[in-house]
Structures are given as C-alpha cells and as structure tokens.
Coordinates of C-alpha atoms and ligand atoms in Angstrom, one line a residue:
M1 CA -55.7 -64.9 -0.1
N2 CA -56.8 -66.9 2.9
K3 CA -58.4 -70.2 3.1
D4 CA -61.9 -68.9 3.7
N5 CA -62.5 -66.7 0.7
R6 CA -60.9 -69.3 -1.5
V7 CA -64.3 -70.8 -2.0
V8 CA -65.6 -67.5 -3.3
K9 CA -62.8 -66.2 -5.3
R10 CA -61.0 -68.5 -7.7
E11 CA -57.4 -69.1 -6.8
S12 CA -54.8 -67.5 -9.0
F13 CA -51.1 -67.5 -9.4
Q14 CA -49.4 -64.7 -7.5
S15 CA -46.6 -63.6 -9.9
S16 CA -45.9 -64.0 -13.6
F17 CA -42.7 -65.8 -12.8
G18 CA -44.5 -68.2 -10.5
L19 CA -47.1 -68.8 -13.2
I20 CA -44.5 -69.5 -15.9
A21 CA -42.6 -71.7 -13.5
A22 CA -45.7 -73.7 -12.7
A23 CA -46.6 -74.2 -16.3
I24 CA -43.0 -75.1 -17.1
G25 CA -43.0 -77.3 -14.0
S26 CA -46.0 -79.2 -15.4
A27 CA -44.5 -79.5 -18.9
V28 CA -41.0 -80.4 -17.9
G29 CA -40.8 -83.8 -16.3
L30 CA -40.3 -87.4 -17.1
G31 CA -41.6 -86.7 -20.5
N32 CA -38.4 -84.7 -21.3
I33 CA -35.9 -86.8 -19.5
W34 CA -37.3 -90.3 -19.5
R35 CA -39.8 -90.5 -22.3
F36 CA -38.3 -88.3 -25.0
P37 CA -34.9 -90.1 -25.2
Y38 CA -36.7 -93.4 -25.1
M39 CA -39.0 -92.4 -28.0
V40 CA -36.1 -91.0 -30.0
G41 CA -34.3 -94.3 -29.5
V42 CA -37.2 -96.5 -30.4
N43 CA -37.9 -94.5 -33.5
G44 CA -34.5 -94.4 -35.0
G45 CA -33.0 -91.0 -34.0
A46 CA -32.8 -87.7 -35.7
A47 CA -35.6 -88.1 -38.2
F48 CA -38.0 -88.5 -35.3
L49 CA -36.5 -85.5 -33.6
I50 CA -37.1 -83.3 -36.6
V51 CA -40.7 -84.4 -36.9
Y52 CA -41.2 -83.9 -33.2
L53 CA -39.8 -80.3 -33.3
F54 CA -42.0 -79.6 -36.3
F55 CA -45.1 -80.7 -34.4
V56 CA -44.2 -78.7 -31.3
V57 CA -43.9 -75.5 -33.3
I58 CA -46.8 -75.9 -35.7
I59 CA -49.3 -77.7 -33.5
G60 CA -48.2 -78.0 -29.9
I61 CA -47.6 -74.3 -29.0
P62 CA -50.7 -73.0 -30.8
I63 CA -52.8 -75.6 -29.0
M64 CA -51.3 -74.7 -25.7
L65 CA -52.2 -71.1 -26.4
G66 CA -55.7 -72.2 -27.3
E67 CA -56.0 -74.0 -24.0
F68 CA -54.9 -70.9 -22.1
I69 CA -57.5 -68.9 -23.9
I70 CA -60.3 -71.3 -23.1
G71 CA -59.2 -71.5 -19.4
R72 CA -58.8 -67.8 -18.8
E73 CA -62.0 -66.9 -20.6
A74 CA -64.2 -69.5 -18.8
K75 CA -62.3 -69.6 -15.5
K76 CA -63.3 -73.2 -14.9
D77 CA -61.7 -76.6 -15.0
A78 CA -61.2 -78.5 -18.2
V79 CA -64.7 -79.8 -18.6
G80 CA -66.5 -76.8 -17.0
S81 CA -64.7 -74.4 -19.3
Y82 CA -66.2 -76.0 -22.4
K83 CA -69.6 -76.1 -20.8
T84 CA -69.4 -72.4 -19.9
L85 CA -68.2 -71.3 -23.4
A86 CA -70.6 -73.5 -25.3
P87 CA -73.5 -74.6 -23.1
K88 CA -75.6 -77.5 -24.3
E89 CA -73.0 -78.5 -26.8
K90 CA -70.7 -81.5 -26.6
W91 CA -67.3 -79.9 -26.8
Y92 CA -66.6 -80.7 -23.2
I93 CA -65.9 -84.3 -24.4
S94 CA -62.4 -82.9 -25.0
G95 CA -62.2 -82.1 -21.4
I96 CA -63.6 -85.5 -20.3
L97 CA -61.1 -87.3 -22.6
G98 CA -58.4 -85.1 -20.9
V99 CA -59.5 -85.9 -17.4
L100 CA -59.6 -89.6 -18.3
A101 CA -56.2 -89.3 -19.9
A102 CA -54.8 -87.6 -16.8
F103 CA -56.2 -90.4 -14.7
L104 CA -54.5 -93.1 -16.8
I105 CA -51.3 -91.2 -17.3
L106 CA -50.7 -90.7 -13.6
A107 CA -51.2 -94.4 -13.1
F108 CA -48.0 -95.3 -15.1
Y109 CA -46.2 -92.0 -14.6
S110 CA -46.2 -92.5 -10.9
V111 CA -44.6 -95.9 -11.5
V112 CA -41.7 -94.2 -13.3
G113 CA -41.7 -91.5 -10.6
G114 CA -41.1 -94.3 -8.2
W115 CA -38.2 -95.5 -10.2
T116 CA -36.5 -92.1 -9.8
L117 CA -36.8 -92.5 -6.0
E118 CA -35.3 -96.0 -6.1
Y119 CA -32.4 -94.6 -8.1
L120 CA -32.0 -91.7 -5.8
F121 CA -31.5 -94.0 -2.9
S122 CA -29.2 -96.3 -4.9
A123 CA -27.2 -93.2 -5.7
I124 CA -27.0 -92.2 -2.1
L125 CA -25.9 -95.8 -1.1
N126 CA -23.4 -95.7 -3.9
K127 CA -24.8 -99.0 -5.2
F128 CA -23.6 -98.6 -8.8
Q129 CA -20.0 -98.3 -7.8
G130 CA -17.9 -101.1 -9.4
Q131 CA -20.8 -102.4 -11.6
S132 CA -20.4 -103.2 -15.2
V133 CA -22.7 -101.8 -18.0
A134 CA -24.3 -105.2 -18.1
Q135 CA -24.8 -105.4 -14.4
I136 CA -26.5 -102.0 -14.3
G137 CA -28.8 -103.1 -17.0
E138 CA -29.7 -106.3 -15.2
G139 CA -30.2 -104.4 -12.0
F140 CA -32.8 -102.3 -13.6
S141 CA -34.7 -105.2 -15.0
A142 CA -34.6 -107.0 -11.7
F143 CA -35.9 -103.9 -9.9
I144 CA -38.8 -103.1 -12.1
S145 CA -40.0 -106.6 -12.1
D146 CA -39.9 -106.8 -8.3
P147 CA -43.4 -107.1 -6.9
I148 CA -42.7 -104.9 -3.8
R149 CA -40.0 -102.2 -4.3
P150 CA -41.4 -100.2 -7.2
V151 CA -44.9 -100.3 -5.7
F152 CA -43.5 -99.0 -2.4
W153 CA -41.9 -96.0 -4.1
Q154 CA -45.0 -95.4 -6.2
L155 CA -47.0 -95.1 -3.0
V156 CA -44.5 -92.6 -1.6
I157 CA -44.8 -90.4 -4.7
M158 CA -48.5 -90.6 -4.7
L159 CA -48.7 -89.6 -1.0
I160 CA -46.5 -86.6 -1.5
T161 CA -48.5 -85.5 -4.6
T162 CA -51.8 -85.9 -2.9
Y163 CA -50.6 -84.0 0.1
I164 CA -49.6 -81.0 -2.1
V165 CA -52.7 -81.1 -4.3
A166 CA -55.0 -81.4 -1.2
N167 CA -53.6 -78.2 0.2
G168 CA -54.3 -76.1 -2.9
V169 CA -52.6 -74.8 -5.9
E170 CA -51.3 -71.6 -4.5
D171 CA -49.4 -72.9 -1.5
G172 CA -48.4 -75.9 -3.5
I173 CA -47.4 -75.9 -7.1
E174 CA -46.1 -72.3 -7.4
K175 CA -43.7 -72.6 -4.4
Y176 CA -42.2 -75.9 -5.5
S177 CA -41.7 -75.1 -9.1
K178 CA -39.8 -71.8 -8.9
V179 CA -36.5 -73.1 -7.7
L180 CA -36.3 -76.6 -8.9
M181 CA -36.5 -76.3 -12.6
P182 CA -33.5 -74.0 -13.0
L183 CA -31.4 -76.3 -10.8
L184 CA -32.3 -79.4 -12.8
L185 CA -31.3 -77.5 -16.0
I186 CA -27.8 -76.9 -14.5
I187 CA -27.3 -80.5 -13.7
V188 CA -28.4 -81.7 -17.1
V189 CA -25.9 -79.3 -18.7
I190 CA -23.1 -80.7 -16.6
L191 CA -24.2 -84.2 -17.7
D192 CA -24.1 -83.0 -21.3
I193 CA -20.5 -81.9 -21.0
R194 CA -19.5 -85.3 -19.6
A195 CA -21.5 -87.2 -22.1
V196 CA -20.2 -85.5 -25.3
T197 CA -16.6 -85.9 -24.1
L198 CA -16.9 -89.7 -23.7
T199 CA -14.8 -91.7 -26.2
G200 CA -17.2 -93.0 -28.8
G201 CA -19.9 -90.5 -27.9
G202 CA -19.8 -88.9 -31.4
A203 CA -21.9 -91.7 -32.8
G204 CA -24.6 -90.7 -30.3
L205 CA -24.7 -87.1 -31.5
E206 CA -24.9 -88.4 -35.0
F207 CA -27.8 -90.6 -34.1
L208 CA -29.6 -87.7 -32.5
F209 CA -28.9 -85.0 -35.1
K210 CA -28.2 -86.6 -38.4
P211 CA -31.5 -87.7 -39.9
D212 CA -32.1 -90.9 -41.8
F213 CA -35.7 -90.6 -42.8
S214 CA -35.8 -94.2 -44.0
K215 CA -35.8 -95.3 -40.4
L216 CA -39.0 -93.4 -39.6
K217 CA -42.2 -95.3 -39.8
A218 CA -45.8 -94.0 -39.8
Q219 CA -46.0 -95.3 -36.2
G220 CA -43.0 -93.1 -35.4
I221 CA -44.7 -90.0 -36.7
L222 CA -47.7 -90.7 -34.5
D223 CA -45.4 -91.3 -31.6
A224 CA -43.8 -87.9 -32.3
L225 CA -47.2 -86.2 -32.4
G226 CA -48.4 -88.0 -29.2
H227 CA -45.2 -87.2 -27.5
S228 CA -45.4 -83.5 -28.4
F229 CA -48.7 -83.3 -26.6
F230 CA -47.5 -85.4 -23.7
S231 CA -44.4 -83.3 -23.2
L232 CA -46.2 -80.0 -23.4
S233 CA -48.9 -81.2 -21.0
L234 CA -51.6 -80.7 -23.7
G235 CA -54.8 -82.5 -24.4
M236 CA -55.5 -83.1 -20.8
G237 CA -57.1 -79.8 -19.9
I238 CA -54.1 -79.0 -17.7
M239 CA -53.3 -75.9 -19.5
V240 CA -57.0 -75.0 -19.5
T241 CA -56.9 -75.3 -15.8
Y242 CA -53.7 -73.3 -15.5
G243 CA -55.2 -70.7 -17.9
S244 CA -58.1 -70.3 -15.5
Y245 CA -55.7 -69.4 -12.8
M246 CA -53.9 -66.7 -14.8
K247 CA -54.3 -63.1 -14.1
E248 CA -55.8 -60.7 -16.7
K249 CA -52.5 -58.9 -17.2
E250 CA -50.5 -62.0 -18.3
N251 CA -49.5 -62.2 -21.9
L252 CA -50.8 -65.6 -22.9
G253 CA -49.0 -65.9 -26.2
A254 CA -45.6 -65.0 -24.7
T255 CA -46.3 -67.5 -21.9
A256 CA -47.1 -70.4 -24.3
L257 CA -44.0 -69.6 -26.3
K258 CA -41.7 -69.6 -23.2
V259 CA -43.2 -72.8 -21.9
G260 CA -42.8 -74.5 -25.3
I261 CA -39.2 -73.3 -25.7
A262 CA -38.2 -74.3 -22.2
D263 CA -39.7 -77.8 -22.6
T264 CA -38.0 -78.4 -25.8
V265 CA -34.6 -77.2 -24.6
V266 CA -34.8 -79.5 -21.6
A267 CA -35.7 -82.5 -23.9
L268 CA -32.8 -81.7 -26.2
L269 CA -30.3 -81.3 -23.4
A270 CA -31.5 -84.7 -22.0
G271 CA -31.0 -86.2 -25.4
I272 CA -27.5 -84.8 -25.6
A273 CA -26.7 -86.3 -22.2
I274 CA -28.1 -89.7 -23.1
F275 CA -27.2 -90.7 -26.7
P276 CA -23.4 -90.2 -26.6
A277 CA -23.4 -92.3 -23.5
V278 CA -25.7 -94.9 -25.1
F279 CA -23.2 -95.4 -27.9
A280 CA -20.1 -95.0 -25.8
F281 CA -21.2 -97.9 -23.5
G282 CA -22.6 -100.0 -26.2
I283 CA -26.2 -99.8 -24.9
S284 CA -28.9 -100.4 -27.5
P285 CA -30.7 -97.1 -28.3
D286 CA -34.1 -98.9 -28.7
E287 CA -33.9 -100.3 -25.2
G288 CA -37.3 -98.7 -24.5
A289 CA -38.6 -97.5 -21.2
G290 CA -35.4 -98.4 -19.3
L291 CA -33.0 -96.4 -21.5
V292 CA -32.3 -93.5 -19.2
F293 CA -32.1 -95.6 -16.1
V294 CA -29.7 -98.0 -17.7
T295 CA -27.6 -95.3 -19.3
L296 CA -27.1 -92.6 -16.7
P297 CA -25.6 -94.5 -13.9
N298 CA -22.8 -95.5 -16.3
V299 CA -22.2 -91.8 -17.1
F300 CA -22.0 -90.9 -13.4
L301 CA -19.4 -93.7 -12.9
Q302 CA -17.3 -92.0 -15.5
M303 CA -17.5 -88.5 -13.9
P304 CA -15.3 -86.8 -11.3
G305 CA -17.7 -86.1 -8.5
G306 CA -20.1 -88.6 -10.1
Y307 CA -21.3 -89.7 -6.6
I308 CA -22.6 -86.2 -5.8
F309 CA -23.9 -85.5 -9.2
S310 CA -25.8 -88.7 -9.4
I311 CA -27.6 -87.8 -6.1
L312 CA -28.3 -84.3 -7.2
F313 CA -29.6 -85.5 -10.6
F314 CA -32.0 -88.1 -9.3
A315 CA -33.2 -85.8 -6.6
L316 CA -34.0 -83.1 -9.1
L317 CA -35.5 -85.6 -11.5
F318 CA -37.7 -86.7 -8.8
L319 CA -38.7 -83.1 -8.0
A320 CA -39.4 -82.4 -11.7
T321 CA -41.5 -85.5 -11.7
L322 CA -43.4 -84.2 -8.7
T323 CA -44.2 -80.9 -10.3
S324 CA -45.7 -82.9 -13.2
T325 CA -47.6 -85.4 -11.0
I326 CA -49.0 -82.5 -9.1
S327 CA -50.4 -80.9 -12.2
I328 CA -51.8 -84.2 -13.5
L329 CA -53.6 -84.9 -10.2
E330 CA -54.7 -81.3 -10.1
A331 CA -56.4 -81.7 -13.5
V332 CA -58.5 -84.6 -12.2
T333 CA -59.1 -83.1 -8.8
A334 CA -60.2 -79.7 -10.2
Y335 CA -62.8 -81.7 -12.2
V336 CA -64.0 -83.7 -9.3
I337 CA -64.3 -80.7 -7.1
E338 CA -66.4 -78.8 -9.6
K339 CA -68.4 -81.8 -10.9
F340 CA -69.4 -83.3 -7.5
N341 CA -69.2 -80.1 -5.6
M342 CA -66.7 -81.9 -3.3
E343 CA -64.3 -80.4 -0.9
R344 CA -60.7 -80.2 -2.3
K345 CA -59.1 -82.5 0.3
K346 CA -61.7 -85.2 -0.2
A347 CA -61.6 -84.9 -3.9
A348 CA -57.8 -85.1 -4.1
I349 CA -57.6 -88.1 -1.7
R350 CA -60.3 -90.2 -3.4
T351 CA -59.0 -89.5 -6.9
A352 CA -55.5 -90.4 -5.8
I353 CA -56.6 -93.7 -4.3
L354 CA -58.2 -94.9 -7.5
I355 CA -55.2 -93.8 -9.6
T356 CA -52.9 -95.6 -7.2
L357 CA -54.8 -98.8 -7.5
L358 CA -54.5 -98.8 -11.3
G359 CA -50.9 -97.7 -10.9
I360 CA -50.0 -100.7 -8.8
I361 CA -51.4 -103.1 -11.4
A362 CA -49.4 -101.1 -14.0
S363 CA -46.2 -101.6 -11.9
L364 CA -46.9 -105.3 -11.4
S365 CA -47.3 -105.6 -15.2
N366 CA -43.5 -105.2 -15.4
G367 CA -43.1 -108.2 -13.2
P368 CA -45.6 -110.8 -11.9
L369 CA -48.3 -109.8 -14.3
S370 CA -46.1 -109.4 -17.4
H371 CA -47.8 -112.3 -19.1
R372 CA -51.1 -110.4 -19.3
L373 CA -50.9 -108.6 -22.6
I374 CA -53.2 -106.1 -24.2
R375 CA -52.5 -105.8 -28.0
G376 CA -49.1 -107.3 -27.4
M377 CA -48.1 -104.9 -24.6
N378 CA -48.2 -105.2 -20.9
L379 CA -50.5 -102.8 -19.0
F380 CA -47.6 -100.3 -18.3
D381 CA -46.7 -99.9 -22.0
F382 CA -50.3 -100.0 -23.1
L383 CA -51.3 -97.1 -20.8
D384 CA -48.3 -95.2 -22.0
Y385 CA -49.1 -95.8 -25.7
L386 CA -52.8 -95.4 -25.5
T387 CA -52.9 -92.2 -23.6
A388 CA -50.3 -90.3 -25.6
N389 CA -51.3 -91.5 -29.1
Y390 CA -55.1 -91.8 -28.7
F391 CA -56.4 -89.8 -25.8
L392 CA -54.2 -86.7 -26.0
T393 CA -54.3 -86.5 -29.8
M394 CA -58.1 -86.8 -29.8
S395 CA -58.6 -84.3 -27.0
A396 CA -56.2 -81.9 -28.7
L397 CA -58.0 -82.4 -32.0
I398 CA -61.4 -81.5 -30.5
S399 CA -60.0 -78.5 -28.7
S400 CA -58.3 -77.1 -31.8
I401 CA -61.5 -77.5 -33.8
F402 CA -63.4 -75.8 -31.0
I403 CA -61.1 -72.8 -30.9
G404 CA -60.7 -72.6 -34.7
W405 CA -64.4 -73.1 -35.6
R406 CA -66.6 -72.5 -32.7
L407 CA -65.2 -70.0 -30.3
D408 CA -66.1 -66.4 -31.0
K409 CA -63.2 -64.6 -32.7
K410 CA -63.7 -61.7 -30.3
I411 CA -63.0 -63.9 -27.4
I412 CA -59.7 -65.0 -28.9
E413 CA -58.8 -61.5 -29.7
K414 CA -59.7 -60.3 -26.2
Q415 CA -57.7 -63.0 -24.5
L416 CA -54.6 -62.6 -26.7
T417 CA -54.5 -58.8 -26.5
N418 CA -55.7 -58.5 -22.9
D419 CA -58.7 -56.6 -24.0
G420 CA -56.8 -54.4 -26.4
R421 CA -53.9 -53.6 -24.2
L422 CA -51.4 -55.7 -26.1
Q423 CA -50.4 -55.4 -29.7
I424 CA -50.6 -58.9 -31.1
R425 CA -49.8 -59.6 -34.8
Y426 CA -50.3 -63.3 -35.0
I427 CA -54.1 -63.6 -34.3
R428 CA -54.9 -64.5 -37.9
L429 CA -52.0 -67.0 -38.1
L430 CA -53.1 -68.7 -34.9
S431 CA -56.7 -68.9 -36.1
F432 CA -55.6 -70.4 -39.4
I433 CA -53.4 -73.0 -37.7
L434 CA -56.1 -74.0 -35.2
K435 CA -58.8 -74.1 -37.9
F436 CA -57.0 -76.0 -40.7
I437 CA -53.4 -77.0 -40.1
A438 CA -53.6 -78.6 -36.7
P439 CA -56.8 -80.6 -37.2
I440 CA -55.9 -81.9 -40.6
A441 CA -52.4 -82.8 -39.5
I442 CA -53.7 -84.6 -36.4
I443 CA -56.2 -86.6 -38.4
I444 CA -53.8 -87.6 -41.1
V445 CA -51.0 -88.6 -38.7
F446 CA -53.5 -90.5 -36.5
L447 CA -55.1 -92.4 -39.3
T448 CA -51.7 -93.2 -40.8
G449 CA -50.2 -94.2 -37.5
I450 CA -53.0 -96.7 -36.7
G451 CA -52.7 -98.1 -40.2
I452 CA -56.0 -96.9 -41.7
I453 CA -54.3 -94.6 -44.3
K454 CA -51.2 -96.1 -46.1
L455 CA -48.7 -93.7 -47.4
Ligands
LIG1 N1 -45.5 -82.9 -19.6 C1 -45.1 -83.7 -18.4 C2 -43.8 -84.4 -18.8 O1 -43.3 -84.1 -19.8 C3 -46.1 -84.8 -18.1 C4 -47.4 -84.2 -17.9 C5 -47.8 -83.3 -16.9 C6 -48.5 -84.3 -18.8 N2 -49.0 -82.9 -17.2 C7 -49.5 -83.5 -18.3 C8 -48.7 -84.9 -20.0 C9 -50.7 -83.3 -19.0 C10 -49.9 -84.8 -20.6 C11 -50.9 -83.9 -20.2 O2 -43.3 -85.1 -18.0

C-alpha cells in the first residue's frame, strides 16, 4: 500500500506473523521484565503470582478477545469504534479512559525506558565491573534522582518512538517487532539458567512459586488485576486499535490466546531470572521499582560472558520497551488523528510533546521533586499506581459490560467465526465470562482494593 491511498484505505498488517508479533510486541515490555517482578516482590511472592495468573486466564484473555472484536468490527480507533457500534450512547467513555490512560502511562513508562538506555550504556562501558551489591544499588538511586541524565534518555526514547509512529503503523511496528521478541526470549532464558544455579538462589524460586496466602492483602489482589491489564496492554484501546488493523481471515481467538500465553511466559521467565538472584545477593524483594535494575547487573557480574550478555540484554530490553512505547503512542495518536482530523505526523508530534512534558516531571519526582507527594506517593509512583489500578480496570470493566450486554451477539459470532468460516466452540463461554464473571470480579476486586468492601 502506498502513502497516497493510505488516507482512503485503512492500514492493515501484512502477515499473520507480523500481526501476532506486533500484538506481542505491544504486550511484552517493561510490564513483564520490570513491573511484574517488582509487583511480585512488593506483594509477597507466589500467592500474588497465582492470583495474577488466574486473572490473566479468566479476565485478561477474554477481554483482549473482546477488544479485538470491537476493533475489527468497527475498524476505528478506541473511541471511534464504540461510537460506530453504539452511536449516541456513552460507551466510548471506555475508549476515552483508555486514551487518557495511554497518555499517563507513557509519561512514566518512557522514564523507565530511559533507564534501560542508561543501563545499556553502563553495560557497554563496563561500569558495573568490580562494584559490590551495595554499590550497584546506590548507583541506581543516584542515577534516578539525577535531574539531567534520566530526562536526557527519556527524550531519546520519546524521539525514536515519535519518529516511528509518525511514519505509520505498517512500516513501523510490524517490521521492528518480528525479530526482536524472539531474541529477547533467548537472552532471558540464558539469564534464567545463570540465576537458578546461583548459590542461595533456591530461596528465590520458593518465594516465586511456593504460595503463602497470608502475605497477600486486598491491595495486592487489586495490583494483580491492574497488572494483568497493564501487561496484556488492555483497557487502553490498544487492542481495539490493533483489532481494527487485522485482516478478515485472522482467527481472533487464537491470536488472543497466543498473545496471552507469550506475555505470561516472558513474565515468568523474567521472574525466574530475578528472584533467585535477589535472594542470592541479599537484595530485598520488596525493593520496588528499582528491583530489576539493582538485581540484574549483579547477575551479569557472576556470568561467564557477562559483559556481552549484559549489553545484549539491555539492548533487547530497550527494544522491547520501544515496541510497547510505539503501541502506547499509537493509541493516543490514532485517536487524535480521527478526532481532530489531523495529519498523522502532526498528531504524533503534538501528542508526544505533551506526554514528554508530563514525563519529565515524573522523572524529576524521583529526584528534585521527590518531596511533592500525592496520596503519599511521588508523581512517578502515583501515575504507575493510578493508571493500572484505576484507569485500566475501569476501562476494561466498561468494555466487558459493553461486549457482554450491549453488543449484538451476531457481531460477536461473526467476528469469532470469520463469518462462519471457522468452527468456534467457546462463544457461549466467552459471552458468559464477559457478561458476568469479568465485570463482577473487577468490581469486587476494585472495591476491596480501595478499601470500600472489607473481606
Ligand atoms: N503491555 C506493555 C508492557 O507490559 C505496556 C503497554 C503497552 C500497555 N501498551 C499498553 C499497558 C496498553 C497498558 C495498555 O510493558
């Protein structure tokens, strides 16, 4: 498709592999490698993991499928899709919440993306060589509270992301995602092998896989729900937007399942790489947002070839981050294009500038602005908490009610079976989940998590 008829015909992904790679590229990112271990650590380990897995299967994957259905049926962005399918009704609020969430998420996500670049360069310069566990930890704190360096890297990542999104989905996302994800997976597996063979690493595996439910609080359950949406890229209209790019012959259910499985496998592998090392080096598992950055350099120091692996790892982590930042900026940009009838380049650039401004404040909130607290959190932590636990869950709630109760069953059937060409046996089950299970579970978990219901 050339640039001129792009205006007339909606872009679409060229191959099924490219499509799945792009969706996985969106799902797999810092959420799996940075946020998942940090959430597991803060919430006490295996019990959190089990609840998380439960939510992925019973709520996350069905909602992802629902988002695909909405997108491919309406062929619009997150907000436009709801308006097309239910004109004059307010369901598109789910899309607006999603676009807003995308905006806020990218502001802090790009900060962490910047950290991966700093670590990539530290790896190249062999800066961790000879440092003790404590020194590596102190180095991280000093870096994130620096007023300049994290902001500089954040600008770099926002520039690259904007460049790719401004040039369109087809030449951008698809091309970059295809090769990078498999490579990242290989490196993480190598890290796993090193981590589980560390002396004292067994305690980490126990922490990750042996549940102690007394450690799990209501807040942890809400964190698990919020993180399942965050990690699967749900509740932001991203999968709606991707669904709108999917061809008619694609099997939506199979795609959602593959994306869900891939995302979960990467998170688990990341956990297996982190926790044995956390325990072997005496790092505290509830360290928070710094966990991965403080732990992994120590693992590389203990590896033959650690120098090369550390470079490869941070390079790939950066690229995995990029495929996610692209998808997040794309969600906002697609909305701005359609809403204001703006040209793609202009829309991408303007959106990115606003996000970057907020992002800089978020980065500074780890340093010079750390005394400014919102509900006891700095801006960085607050954005992280607010978006996953409030915005994504609310947006996902509305979309599951929409698909379960409002959307014509015939549309669901048509989209799942590709107009009768596929034999699909789970249509009833999916409807039941989206109608009852998902909304009720989300409401209960949410109200419990914010303390309105006491268990
Ligand atoms: N899922 C990505 C990750 O795990 C982050 C992300 C990309 C995201 N797109 C999203 C999160 C949409 C929520 C919604 O890193």
